[in-house]
Amino acid sequence: MEIWKQVAIDDLTRFKYLKESIISMEKEIKDIDAFVLSSGNGGDAVRVQGGGVSIEDKYNNYIVKRDKLLHQVRQNKADYESIKNAISKLNADEQKILEIAYIDRKSMYIDVICEKFNIEIAQAYRYVNSALKQYLRVRYGY
């Protein structure tokens, strides 16, 4: 498969999952914040030799985890908005074709496209390829 096509398909198939991941990660960040706030200072805890992880280590671990989550949320939001913006610039038929074929991946999607647009299978594949190319042009400027 051509690289350009795989890039477009990857964008479209992960589009709906990006929103779900943003929501999930934002909840996890809130949970971390709530835990840290509810735990109090905890700075006086002393590690006993051979003991478990100190409270300070736990806080540091949470800080690192929270920072990584924040970075990923920002990246996912940027990707989601870029994909959404590119899809919105396509005509209604192209949007529907990409929705059926990749975003909401219908089983037997070519048959669904054939029925929806009253076309033959070969034409449906041409429509899908054309919609992918148009998506790539508006998303990446190719």
XYZ file of C-alpha atoms in Angstrom:
142
model
C 0.000 0.000 0.000
C 1.208 3.503 -0.797
C 2.501 5.484 2.175
C 0.167 8.429 1.516
C -2.823 6.141 1.586
C -1.753 4.482 4.836
C -1.231 7.892 6.473
C -4.740 8.996 5.497
C -6.318 5.715 6.604
C -4.461 5.832 9.936
C -5.739 9.365 10.570
C -9.326 8.454 9.772
C -9.460 5.153 11.653
C -8.102 6.710 14.836
C -10.241 9.859 14.600
C -13.124 8.733 16.795
C -10.764 7.073 19.267
C -8.789 10.285 19.740
C -11.786 11.979 21.358
C -12.312 8.996 23.677
C -8.634 8.968 24.659
C -8.694 12.701 25.423
C -11.655 12.235 27.760
C -10.026 9.231 29.444
C -6.660 10.904 29.956
C -8.239 14.124 31.262
C -10.118 12.036 33.838
C -6.896 10.318 34.844
C -5.211 13.721 35.287
C -8.094 14.861 37.517
C -7.785 11.655 39.548
C -4.059 12.274 40.023
C -4.731 15.874 41.066
C -7.395 14.759 43.535
C -5.101 12.128 45.038
C -2.204 14.539 45.439
C -4.458 17.198 47.010
C -6.110 14.731 49.369
C -2.828 13.184 50.497
C -1.614 16.279 52.283
C 2.008 17.236 52.546
C 3.553 13.905 53.488
C 7.022 15.401 53.345
C 7.977 14.074 56.779
C 7.728 10.428 55.809
C 11.021 8.613 56.144
C 11.842 5.505 54.176
C 12.847 2.556 56.276
C 15.698 0.500 54.899
C 14.206 -2.266 52.808
C 10.815 -0.555 52.973
C 8.499 0.440 50.198
C 8.328 3.595 48.161
C 8.355 6.868 50.081
C 5.556 9.377 49.732
C 7.984 11.749 48.030
C 8.736 9.079 45.416
C 5.005 8.556 44.880
C 4.501 12.286 44.370
C 7.391 12.420 41.932
C 5.956 9.452 40.031
C 2.567 11.167 39.847
C 4.169 14.391 38.625
C 5.929 12.551 35.823
C 2.808 10.565 34.899
C 0.655 13.720 34.932
C 3.147 15.576 32.741
C 3.234 12.750 30.198
C -0.569 12.594 30.159
C -0.831 16.374 29.659
C 1.593 16.196 26.752
C -0.356 13.350 25.150
C -3.685 15.139 25.668
C -2.317 18.248 23.929
C -1.021 16.141 21.034
C -4.282 14.201 20.699
C -6.334 17.411 20.784
C -4.186 18.938 18.054
C -4.470 15.799 15.908
C -8.230 15.552 16.507
C -8.815 19.184 15.532
C -6.622 18.899 12.412
C -8.418 15.776 11.223
C -11.836 17.268 12.042
C -10.953 20.467 10.178
C -9.775 18.547 7.105
C -12.913 16.386 7.054
C -15.112 19.490 7.303
C -13.530 20.878 4.120
C -14.588 17.841 2.071
C -17.892 17.750 0.240
C -20.780 15.797 1.777
C -20.256 12.720 -0.435
C -16.542 12.515 0.381
C -17.295 12.867 4.084
C -19.894 10.088 3.937
C -17.585 7.775 1.995
C -14.753 8.231 4.491
C -17.147 7.816 7.397
C -18.445 4.523 6.023
C -15.055 3.194 4.920
C -12.792 4.303 7.770
C -14.200 6.474 10.539
C -17.125 4.225 11.504
C -15.771 1.270 9.512
C -18.833 -0.595 8.334
C -18.347 -4.261 7.574
C -18.598 -4.803 3.842
C -18.136 -1.045 3.473
C -17.771 -1.229 -0.316
C -21.214 -2.822 -0.544
C -22.618 -0.102 1.709
C -21.071 2.591 -0.512
C -22.385 0.873 -3.656
C -25.886 0.833 -2.223
C -25.748 4.371 -0.811
C -24.499 5.930 -4.051
C -26.111 3.434 -6.450
C -22.789 2.551 -8.108
C -20.807 -0.532 -9.084
C -17.978 -1.972 -6.981
C -15.178 -0.640 -9.206
C -16.658 2.844 -9.047
C -16.975 2.581 -5.245
C -13.252 1.850 -4.950
C -12.511 4.866 -7.170
C -14.748 7.029 -4.945
C -12.926 5.838 -1.820
C -9.505 6.529 -3.362
C -10.631 9.925 -4.576
C -11.997 10.853 -1.136
C -8.745 9.710 0.497
C -6.695 11.823 -1.910
C -8.883 14.846 -1.296
C -8.627 14.350 2.468
C -4.838 14.181 2.186
C -4.749 17.397 0.113
C -6.727 19.408 2.627
C -5.053 17.864 5.700
C -1.426 17.933 4.573
C -1.452 20.229 1.536
C -0.280 17.593 -0.952
